[in-house]
Coordinates of C-alpha atoms (C1' of nucleotides) in Angstrom, one line a residue:
Chain A
M25 CA 88.1 -11.6 -56.9
N26 CA 89.0 -8.0 -56.3
V27 CA 86.4 -6.0 -58.0
E28 CA 86.3 -3.7 -55.0
T29 CA 87.9 -0.3 -54.7
P30 CA 91.7 -0.4 -54.3
I31 CA 93.0 -0.3 -50.8
W32 CA 94.8 3.0 -51.4
R33 CA 91.5 4.6 -52.3
Q34 CA 89.9 3.3 -49.1
V35 CA 92.8 4.5 -47.0
R36 CA 92.6 7.9 -48.7
A37 CA 88.9 8.2 -48.1
A38 CA 89.4 7.2 -44.4
I39 CA 92.2 9.8 -43.9
V40 CA 90.1 12.5 -45.7
A41 CA 87.1 11.7 -43.5
E42 CA 89.3 12.0 -40.3
I43 CA 90.6 15.3 -41.5
A44 CA 87.2 16.6 -42.4
A45 CA 86.0 15.4 -38.9
G46 CA 88.6 17.6 -37.3
E47 CA 90.6 14.8 -35.8
F48 CA 93.8 16.4 -37.0
P49 CA 93.6 20.1 -36.6
P50 CA 95.6 22.1 -39.2
G51 CA 99.3 22.1 -38.5
T52 CA 99.3 18.8 -36.6
P53 CA 101.2 15.8 -38.0
L54 CA 99.5 12.7 -39.2
P55 CA 100.6 9.5 -37.6
A56 CA 103.8 8.3 -39.2
E57 CA 103.5 6.2 -42.3
K58 CA 104.6 3.1 -40.4
L59 CA 101.9 3.6 -37.8
L60 CA 99.2 4.2 -40.4
A61 CA 100.4 1.1 -42.3
E62 CA 99.9 -0.9 -39.1
R63 CA 96.6 0.7 -38.3
F64 CA 95.2 0.1 -41.7
G65 CA 96.9 -3.3 -42.1
C66 CA 98.6 -2.5 -45.3
A67 CA 102.1 -1.7 -46.6
I68 CA 103.8 1.7 -46.3
G69 CA 103.8 2.1 -50.1
T70 CA 100.0 1.9 -50.0
I71 CA 99.9 4.6 -47.4
R72 CA 102.1 6.8 -49.6
R73 CA 99.9 6.1 -52.6
A74 CA 96.9 7.2 -50.6
T75 CA 98.4 10.4 -49.5
D76 CA 100.2 11.4 -52.7
G77 CA 97.1 13.0 -54.1
L78 CA 96.3 14.9 -50.9
V79 CA 99.9 16.2 -51.0
A80 CA 99.6 17.3 -54.6
E81 CA 96.3 19.1 -53.8
G82 CA 98.0 20.9 -50.9
A83 CA 95.8 19.4 -48.2
L84 CA 98.9 17.7 -46.7
T85 CA 102.5 18.6 -46.7
R86 CA 105.3 16.1 -46.3
Q87 CA 108.7 17.0 -44.7
Q88 CA 111.5 14.6 -44.8
G89 CA 112.6 13.8 -41.2
R90 CA 109.6 15.6 -39.6
G91 CA 106.3 14.1 -40.7
T92 CA 103.2 14.6 -42.8
F93 CA 101.1 17.6 -41.7
V94 CA 97.6 18.7 -42.3
A95 CA 98.1 22.0 -44.2
G96 CA 96.8 25.1 -42.5
H97 CA 95.4 27.8 -44.6
T98 CA 98.4 30.1 -44.3
P99 CA 98.4 33.1 -46.6
E100 CA 100.7 31.1 -49.0
R101 CA 98.3 28.2 -49.1
S102 CA 95.2 30.4 -49.7
F103 CA 97.3 32.2 -52.3
R104 CA 97.1 29.1 -54.5
F105 CA 93.5 30.2 -55.2
F106 CA 94.3 33.9 -55.6
H107 CA 95.0 34.5 -59.3
L108 CA 95.2 38.3 -59.6
R109 CA 98.6 39.6 -60.3
P110 CA 100.4 42.6 -61.9
A111 CA 101.1 42.1 -65.6
D112 CA 104.7 41.0 -64.9
G113 CA 103.3 37.9 -63.1
R114 CA 105.1 38.7 -59.8
P115 CA 102.9 37.3 -57.0
L116 CA 101.6 40.0 -54.6
L117 CA 99.7 39.4 -51.3
P118 CA 96.5 41.3 -51.2
D119 CA 95.2 43.1 -48.2
T120 CA 91.6 43.1 -47.4
Q121 CA 89.2 45.9 -46.4
F122 CA 86.0 44.6 -44.7
L123 CA 82.8 46.2 -45.9
D124 CA 79.7 44.6 -44.5
F125 CA 78.1 41.4 -43.3
A126 CA 74.5 40.2 -43.5
R127 CA 72.1 37.3 -43.3
L128 CA 69.9 36.7 -46.3
K129 CA 67.9 34.0 -48.1
A130 CA 69.4 32.1 -51.1
T131 CA 68.2 32.8 -54.6
P132 CA 67.4 29.7 -56.6
A133 CA 70.6 30.0 -58.5
Q134 CA 72.7 30.4 -55.3
A135 CA 70.9 27.4 -53.7
R136 CA 71.7 25.3 -56.8
A137 CA 75.3 26.3 -56.9
L138 CA 75.8 25.4 -53.2
G139 CA 73.6 22.3 -53.3
L140 CA 71.1 23.6 -50.8
A141 CA 67.4 23.7 -50.5
P142 CA 65.8 26.8 -52.2
T143 CA 65.6 29.9 -50.0
A144 CA 68.1 28.3 -47.5
P145 CA 69.6 31.0 -45.1
L146 CA 72.9 32.4 -46.3
L147 CA 75.5 34.7 -44.7
R148 CA 76.9 37.3 -47.0
A149 CA 80.2 39.1 -46.4
R150 CA 81.6 41.8 -48.6
H151 CA 85.1 43.1 -48.8
L152 CA 87.6 44.9 -51.0
Q153 CA 90.9 43.3 -52.0
C154 CA 93.7 45.8 -52.5
L155 CA 97.0 45.2 -54.4
A156 CA 99.8 47.6 -53.8
G157 CA 97.4 49.9 -52.0
E158 CA 95.0 50.2 -54.9
P159 CA 91.5 48.7 -54.9
A160 CA 91.7 45.7 -57.2
M161 CA 88.7 43.4 -56.6
L162 CA 85.4 43.6 -54.9
E163 CA 84.2 40.3 -53.4
E164 CA 80.9 38.9 -52.1
L165 CA 81.1 35.7 -50.1
W166 CA 77.9 33.7 -49.7
L167 CA 78.0 31.0 -47.0
P168 CA 75.4 28.4 -45.9
E169 CA 74.4 29.4 -42.4
T170 CA 74.2 25.7 -41.3
L171 CA 77.9 25.2 -42.0
F172 CA 79.0 28.4 -40.2
P173 CA 76.9 28.5 -37.0
G174 CA 77.3 31.6 -35.0
L175 CA 79.4 33.5 -37.6
D176 CA 78.8 37.2 -37.6
G177 CA 80.4 40.4 -38.8
Q178 CA 82.6 40.8 -35.7
R179 CA 84.1 37.3 -35.9
F180 CA 84.5 37.6 -39.7
A181 CA 86.1 41.0 -39.7
G182 CA 88.2 40.3 -36.6
R183 CA 89.8 37.1 -37.8
P184 CA 93.6 37.0 -37.7
G185 CA 94.4 35.2 -41.0
T186 CA 92.8 34.5 -44.3
V187 CA 89.2 33.7 -44.9
Y188 CA 89.9 30.1 -45.7
D189 CA 92.0 29.9 -42.5
L190 CA 88.9 31.1 -40.6
Y191 CA 86.7 28.4 -42.2
Q192 CA 89.2 25.7 -41.3
R193 CA 90.1 26.8 -37.7
E194 CA 86.6 27.7 -36.5
F195 CA 84.3 25.5 -38.5
G196 CA 86.5 22.6 -39.6
L197 CA 86.0 23.3 -43.3
S198 CA 89.2 22.9 -45.2
V199 CA 88.9 24.3 -48.8
T200 CA 90.9 22.2 -51.2
R201 CA 89.3 22.8 -54.5
I202 CA 87.5 25.6 -56.4
E203 CA 85.6 25.9 -59.6
E204 CA 85.4 29.3 -61.3
Q205 CA 83.5 30.9 -64.2
L206 CA 85.0 34.1 -65.6
R207 CA 83.2 36.7 -67.7
A208 CA 83.8 40.2 -69.0
I209 CA 81.0 42.5 -68.1
A210 CA 80.2 46.2 -67.9
A211 CA 80.7 47.3 -64.2
P212 CA 77.4 48.2 -62.4
A213 CA 77.6 51.7 -61.0
R214 CA 78.0 50.6 -57.4
I215 CA 80.9 48.3 -58.2
A216 CA 82.6 50.7 -60.5
S217 CA 82.7 53.4 -57.9
R218 CA 84.1 51.0 -55.3
L219 CA 86.9 50.2 -57.7
G220 CA 87.4 53.8 -58.7
L221 CA 86.3 53.2 -62.3
A222 CA 84.0 55.0 -64.7
A223 CA 80.5 53.5 -64.8
A224 CA 80.2 50.6 -67.3
S225 CA 83.9 50.1 -67.5
P226 CA 84.8 46.5 -68.5
V227 CA 85.5 44.4 -65.4
L228 CA 86.4 40.8 -64.9
M229 CA 83.6 39.0 -63.1
I230 CA 84.5 35.8 -61.3
E231 CA 82.0 33.3 -59.9
R232 CA 83.6 30.7 -57.6
V233 CA 82.3 27.7 -55.7
A234 CA 84.8 26.4 -53.1
F235 CA 84.7 22.8 -51.9
A236 CA 86.0 21.2 -48.7
V237 CA 88.3 18.2 -48.6
D238 CA 85.3 15.9 -48.5
G239 CA 83.9 17.5 -51.7
K240 CA 81.1 19.5 -50.0
P241 CA 80.5 23.0 -51.4
V242 CA 81.1 25.5 -48.7
E243 CA 81.3 28.9 -50.3
L244 CA 79.9 30.8 -53.2
R245 CA 82.0 33.8 -54.1
L246 CA 81.2 36.6 -56.6
A247 CA 84.1 38.9 -57.5
W248 CA 84.6 41.9 -59.7
A249 CA 88.2 42.7 -60.7
D250 CA 89.7 45.8 -62.3
T251 CA 92.1 44.4 -64.9
T252 CA 93.4 47.6 -66.3
S253 CA 96.8 47.0 -64.7
L254 CA 96.2 43.5 -63.3
A255 CA 95.4 40.2 -64.8
Y256 CA 94.0 36.8 -63.8
F257 CA 96.8 34.2 -64.1
N258 CA 96.0 30.7 -64.9
S259 CA 98.3 27.8 -65.8
R260 CA 97.4 24.3 -66.8
A261 CA 99.4 21.1 -67.5
Chain B
M20 CA 126.6 9.4 -51.3
N21 CA 123.5 10.1 -53.4
V22 CA 123.3 13.8 -53.7
E23 CA 122.5 13.5 -57.4
T24 CA 119.2 13.8 -59.0
P25 CA 117.0 10.8 -58.3
I26 CA 117.0 8.0 -60.9
W27 CA 113.3 8.5 -61.7
R28 CA 113.9 12.1 -62.6
Q29 CA 116.7 11.1 -65.0
V30 CA 114.5 8.5 -66.6
R31 CA 111.7 10.9 -66.9
A32 CA 114.0 13.4 -68.6
A33 CA 115.3 10.8 -70.9
I34 CA 111.8 9.7 -71.9
V35 CA 110.7 13.3 -72.4
A36 CA 113.8 13.9 -74.6
E37 CA 113.0 10.9 -76.8
I38 CA 109.4 12.0 -77.2
A39 CA 110.5 15.6 -78.0
A40 CA 112.9 14.1 -80.5
G41 CA 110.0 12.4 -82.3
E42 CA 111.3 8.9 -81.6
F43 CA 107.7 7.9 -80.6
P44 CA 105.2 9.5 -82.8
P45 CA 101.8 10.2 -81.2
G46 CA 99.7 7.2 -80.8
T47 CA 102.6 4.7 -80.7
P48 CA 103.2 2.7 -77.6
L49 CA 106.3 3.2 -75.4
P50 CA 108.3 0.1 -74.8
A51 CA 106.8 -2.0 -72.0
E52 CA 107.7 -1.1 -68.5
K53 CA 109.8 -4.2 -68.1
L54 CA 111.8 -3.4 -71.2
L55 CA 112.3 0.2 -70.1
A56 CA 113.5 -1.1 -66.7
E57 CA 116.0 -3.3 -68.4
R58 CA 117.2 -0.6 -70.8
F59 CA 117.6 2.0 -68.0
G60 CA 118.9 -0.6 -65.6
C61 CA 116.4 0.2 -62.9
A62 CA 113.3 -1.3 -61.3
I63 CA 109.8 -1.2 -62.8
G64 CA 108.6 0.9 -59.9
T65 CA 111.1 3.5 -60.9
I66 CA 109.9 3.6 -64.4
R67 CA 106.3 4.0 -63.2
R68 CA 107.5 6.8 -60.9
A69 CA 109.1 8.5 -63.9
T70 CA 106.0 8.3 -66.1
D71 CA 103.4 9.1 -63.5
G72 CA 103.8 12.8 -64.0
L73 CA 103.6 12.6 -67.7
V74 CA 100.4 10.6 -67.4
A75 CA 99.0 13.2 -65.1
E76 CA 99.8 15.9 -67.5
G77 CA 98.2 14.0 -70.4
A78 CA 101.4 13.5 -72.4
L79 CA 101.1 9.8 -71.9
T80 CA 98.2 7.5 -71.5
R81 CA 98.3 4.1 -69.8
Q82 CA 96.0 1.3 -70.6
Q83 CA 96.0 -1.8 -68.6
G84 CA 96.7 -4.8 -70.8
R85 CA 97.7 -2.7 -73.8
G86 CA 100.6 -0.4 -73.0
T87 CA 101.7 3.2 -72.4
F88 CA 101.0 5.5 -75.4
V89 CA 102.3 8.9 -76.4
A90 CA 99.1 10.9 -76.4
G91 CA 98.0 12.4 -79.7
H92 CA 96.4 15.7 -79.8
T93 CA 92.9 14.4 -80.4
P94 CA 90.1 16.9 -80.0
E95 CA 89.5 15.6 -76.5
R96 CA 93.1 16.2 -75.5
S97 CA 93.3 19.7 -77.0
F98 CA 90.0 20.3 -75.3
R99 CA 91.8 20.2 -71.9
F100 CA 93.0 23.7 -72.9
F101 CA 89.7 25.0 -74.2
H102 CA 87.9 26.7 -71.3
L103 CA 85.0 28.3 -73.0
R104 CA 81.6 26.8 -72.2
P105 CA 77.9 27.7 -72.0
A106 CA 76.9 28.9 -68.5
D107 CA 75.6 25.4 -67.6
G108 CA 79.1 24.1 -67.9
R109 CA 78.3 21.5 -70.5
P110 CA 81.5 20.9 -72.6
L111 CA 81.0 21.8 -76.3
L112 CA 83.4 21.3 -79.1
P113 CA 84.1 24.4 -81.0
D114 CA 84.4 24.6 -84.8
T115 CA 86.9 26.8 -86.4
Q116 CA 86.7 29.3 -89.3
F117 CA 90.1 30.2 -90.8
L118 CA 90.6 33.9 -91.4
D119 CA 94.1 34.6 -92.6
F120 CA 97.8 33.8 -92.3
A121 CA 100.8 36.1 -92.5
R122 CA 104.6 36.4 -91.8
L123 CA 105.6 39.3 -89.5
K124 CA 108.3 40.4 -87.2
A125 CA 108.0 40.0 -83.4
T126 CA 107.3 43.0 -81.2
P127 CA 109.6 43.2 -78.2
A128 CA 106.8 42.0 -75.9
Q129 CA 106.1 39.0 -78.2
A130 CA 109.8 38.1 -78.4
R131 CA 110.0 38.2 -74.7
A132 CA 107.0 36.0 -74.2
L133 CA 108.3 33.4 -76.6
G134 CA 111.9 33.7 -75.4
L135 CA 113.2 34.8 -78.8
A136 CA 115.6 37.4 -80.1
P137 CA 113.9 40.8 -80.7
T138 CA 112.3 41.2 -84.1
A139 CA 112.5 37.4 -84.8
P140 CA 110.3 36.3 -87.7
L141 CA 106.9 35.1 -86.6
L142 CA 104.0 33.5 -88.3
R143 CA 100.5 34.7 -87.5
A144 CA 97.3 32.8 -88.1
R145 CA 93.9 34.1 -87.2
H146 CA 90.7 32.2 -86.9
L147 CA 87.2 32.4 -85.4
Q148 CA 86.0 29.8 -82.9
C149 CA 82.3 29.1 -83.0
L150 CA 80.2 27.4 -80.4
A151 CA 76.7 26.1 -81.3
G152 CA 77.0 28.0 -84.6
E153 CA 77.6 31.4 -83.0
P154 CA 80.9 33.3 -83.1
A155 CA 82.4 32.9 -79.7
M156 CA 86.1 33.8 -79.8
L157 CA 88.5 35.5 -82.1
E158 CA 92.1 34.1 -81.9
E159 CA 95.5 35.2 -83.1
L160 CA 98.2 32.6 -83.1
W161 CA 101.8 33.7 -83.2
L162 CA 104.5 31.1 -84.0
P163 CA 108.3 31.3 -84.1
E164 CA 109.1 30.6 -87.8
T165 CA 112.2 28.6 -86.8
L166 CA 110.0 26.1 -85.0
F167 CA 107.5 25.8 -87.9
P168 CA 109.6 25.6 -91.1
G169 CA 107.5 25.7 -94.2
L170 CA 104.2 26.3 -92.5
D171 CA 101.9 28.4 -94.6
G172 CA 98.2 29.3 -94.8
Q173 CA 97.4 26.3 -97.0
R174 CA 98.9 23.8 -94.7
F175 CA 97.5 25.6 -91.6
A176 CA 93.9 25.9 -92.9
G177 CA 93.9 22.5 -94.6
R178 CA 94.9 20.5 -91.5
P179 CA 92.6 17.6 -90.6
G180 CA 92.5 17.9 -86.8
T181 CA 93.2 20.5 -84.1
V182 CA 95.9 23.1 -84.2
Y183 CA 98.0 21.4 -81.5
D184 CA 97.6 18.1 -83.4
L185 CA 99.2 19.9 -86.4
Y186 CA 102.1 21.1 -84.3
Q187 CA 102.7 17.6 -83.0
R188 CA 102.3 15.6 -86.2
E189 CA 104.1 17.9 -88.6
F190 CA 106.7 19.6 -86.4
G191 CA 107.1 17.3 -83.4
L192 CA 105.9 19.9 -80.9
S193 CA 103.7 18.4 -78.3
V194 CA 102.0 21.1 -76.2
T195 CA 101.6 19.9 -72.6
R196 CA 101.3 23.1 -70.6
I197 CA 99.9 26.6 -71.1
E198 CA 100.1 29.8 -69.1
E199 CA 97.3 32.3 -69.5
Q200 CA 96.5 35.9 -68.5
L201 CA 92.9 37.0 -68.6
R202 CA 91.6 40.6 -68.7
A203 CA 88.3 42.3 -69.3
I204 CA 88.6 45.0 -72.0
A205 CA 86.5 47.1 -74.2
A206 CA 86.4 45.4 -77.6
P207 CA 88.2 47.2 -80.4
A208 CA 85.9 47.9 -83.4
R209 CA 87.4 45.2 -85.6
I210 CA 87.1 42.5 -83.0
A211 CA 83.6 43.6 -81.9
S212 CA 82.3 43.4 -85.5
R213 CA 83.8 39.9 -85.9
L214 CA 82.0 38.7 -82.8
G215 CA 78.8 40.5 -83.7
L216 CA 79.0 42.9 -80.8
A217 CA 78.5 46.6 -80.4
A218 CA 81.8 48.5 -80.4
A219 CA 83.4 48.8 -77.0
S220 CA 81.4 45.9 -75.6
P221 CA 83.2 44.2 -72.7
V222 CA 85.1 41.1 -74.0
L223 CA 87.3 38.6 -72.2
M224 CA 90.9 38.9 -73.5
I225 CA 93.1 35.9 -73.1
E226 CA 96.9 35.9 -73.6
R227 CA 98.3 32.4 -73.7
V228 CA 101.8 31.0 -74.0
A229 CA 101.9 27.3 -74.9
F230 CA 104.9 25.1 -73.9
A231 CA 106.1 21.8 -75.4
V232 CA 106.9 18.6 -73.4
D233 CA 110.5 19.8 -73.0
G234 CA 109.4 23.2 -71.6
K235 CA 110.1 25.3 -74.7
P236 CA 107.5 28.0 -75.5
V237 CA 106.1 27.3 -79.0
E238 CA 103.0 29.5 -79.4
L239 CA 101.7 32.9 -78.3
R240 CA 98.0 33.2 -78.6
L241 CA 95.8 36.2 -78.2
A242 CA 92.0 35.7 -77.9
W243 CA 89.0 37.8 -77.5
A244 CA 85.9 36.0 -76.2
D245 CA 82.3 37.1 -76.1
T246 CA 81.1 36.1 -72.6
T247 CA 77.5 37.3 -72.8
S248 CA 76.2 33.7 -73.0
L249 CA 79.5 31.9 -72.4
A250 CA 82.0 31.7 -69.6
Y251 CA 85.7 30.7 -69.1
F252 CA 85.7 27.7 -66.8
N253 CA 88.6 27.1 -64.5
S254 CA 89.0 24.6 -61.7
R255 CA 91.9 24.2 -59.3
A256 CA 92.7 21.6 -56.6
Chain C
dC30 C1' 85.1 -20.1 -77.1
dC31 C1' 88.8 -20.8 -74.5
dC32 C1' 93.7 -20.3 -73.7
dA33 C1' 98.1 -18.3 -73.3
dA34 C1' 101.1 -14.4 -73.6
dT35 C1' 101.6 -9.6 -72.8
dT36 C1' 101.0 -5.4 -70.3
dT37 C1' 99.5 -2.4 -66.8
dG38 C1' 97.3 -2.0 -61.9
dT39 C1' 97.8 -3.1 -57.1
dT40 C1' 100.0 -4.6 -53.1
dC41 C1' 103.5 -6.4 -50.4
dG42 C1' 108.1 -6.3 -47.9
dT43 C1' 112.7 -4.7 -47.5
dA44 C1' 116.9 -1.9 -47.7
dT45 C1' 119.3 2.3 -47.8
dG46 C1' 119.8 7.4 -48.0
dT47 C1' 118.8 11.9 -46.0
dA48 C1' 116.7 15.4 -43.1
dT49 C1' 115.0 16.5 -38.5
dA50 C1' 114.7 16.5 -33.5
Chain D
dT18 C1' 124.8 10.3 -31.2
dT19 C1' 120.6 8.2 -31.5
dA20 C1' 116.0 7.7 -32.8
dT21 C1' 112.4 9.0 -35.9
dA22 C1' 110.3 10.0 -40.4
dC23 C1' 110.1 10.7 -45.0
dA24 C1' 112.6 9.8 -49.9
dT25 C1' 114.2 6.6 -53.1
dA26 C1' 114.9 2.2 -55.0
dC27 C1' 114.5 -2.7 -55.6
dG28 C1' 112.2 -7.1 -56.4
dA29 C1' 108.4 -10.1 -56.3
dA30 C1' 103.7 -11.7 -56.6
dC31 C1' 99.1 -11.6 -58.1
dA32 C1' 94.9 -9.3 -60.4
dA33 C1' 92.8 -7.4 -64.4
dA34 C1' 92.5 -6.1 -69.2
dT35 C1' 93.8 -6.9 -73.9
dT36 C1' 95.3 -9.4 -77.8
dG37 C1' 96.1 -13.1 -80.8
dG38 C1' 96.1 -17.9 -81.7

DNA sequence: CCCAATTTGTTCGTATGTATA
DNA sequence: TTATACATACGAACAAATTGG
C-alpha cells in the first residue's frame, strides 16, 4: 500500500529544508550517515540515495573518511556557473569591479521572472567582470529586497568572496541551480563603451534566474559579454 | 587489496562497449538485471550502479515491469540537445530544410576539434532549421568520412528521423554528450540572407562537438541562430 | 477479468575496504 | 593504533508496473 513518495525523497526534502533553514552553515559536516539513518529510522543506503542528487548538484560534497559537507560557495563552486572562457577552453577566474548599487521597483517582467508581486522592491547591483585584465562582461544583479534585508552597496562591494558566497553566508540562500537565456544583440551605447567596443557591436546577452536549494528564485541577472576573444562554454550529457 | 577500478565501473565500461559495438540496436532491451548480474558475476545492485549513469545521460531508459532499453534517437531524445526556443520557453520542435552536401578536406582547426589527422576527409551537410515556419538557424555539419562510410546527400536528406537517429541507426554512433561554444557575431552576408536578416545583424554562433557513448567525437557542427524572437536556453544544477 | 511470470523500484541489513583524524 | 566515516559490494525481500495466458 505504498503509493506515497519514496522514503529517500522524503529524507532528501528534509535535509534540503534543514540546509535552507541554515541549520548547517556552509562548510559544516552533516551528521554521519549512520546517525542520519538512525534519526530518520531508515537504512544507510536510503540516506545515500537521498544525498546522491545533492552531491551531484554540488550542494553537498562527500569525502571518504571525513564526512559529508554542506558546500560553501568557494570560487571553484561558483565557477560552475561561470561559462565565459578564452577560445582554448582553459578556465580562468574573473575578477570583479564594482560599479554601483541601487534600490528600485520591479518591472512586470522582472517580477514575473522572480515570482514576485508586480512593482515589488528590488536591489540592483552592477559590476564588471574582467578576464586576464580585460573587460569581459557587464552584469546587472536584481535581488528581491525581502530576501536580502539590510543589503547595501557597502556590504555588497566589501564582501570577501564571490557573490553567491555572500548570499549564502549572510542570507542563508544557497544557489544550486540556474536557468539562462542567451541572445546575440547589438550593444547599447552605454554597454559598448563599458566593454571598450564600438557602438552596436554584437554582444552576447545572458538573462539568468538563480534558484536556491529549496527551488526559490533568488536572483535575476542580466549580462552583456564581449565574445570577440571569449566564448560561452556549455556541455551537456 | 582492492586498488583496482570498482566493479561497477568495469561493468559500465563493458555495457558501453557492447552498445557502441551495436550489439543492442536502439530500442532493444538490455538483458534483465538478474541476467546481467549472473553474466558479470556480481550483485544486482552493482548492475544498477553501473547503469545509473547511462540512464541519467539518456543513453538508457528504464521502465518498471518492462526492462532497460537502449535509447533510440527519437525527436524527444535529440531535443535534449536543441536549445533554441521562443522567449516564453515553450519547447517547439524544429523542422529542417536540407540545403546541400559535399566532401571536403578538414582545416587544421576542424581536425583538432574532431581529433583527426590534419586534412582528413570530411563530409559537410548544410540545412536550415525552422521554428513555427520561420527560418531560425543555419547549420553546417562536419563529419569524419571514416566514421560515416557511404553517406551521401541522398541518404542524408532522405532519412526518416533526426540527424542523430541516422548516425545511430546506420552507423552505430549514439551521441550522448555535446560541448558547445557560443559567441555573438555580425552575420556574414550569405548567412544573414538565409535567415532573412540585414547584413551584419547580430547572430548567435554556436560551435558544437558531439561525442558518442564511448567518448569519441563524431560531429563538428557550426550554427548561426537568429535570436531576435528566439533564445538559447540553458539550465544547470 | 483475473492470474502468474517477469522486470524494475524501493528498502533493508551486513560485510569489507579505504581514507582521515 | 584506534576510531570514525565514506566507498563498494553482496544478498534478500517486497512493491509496483507490464505482459501474456
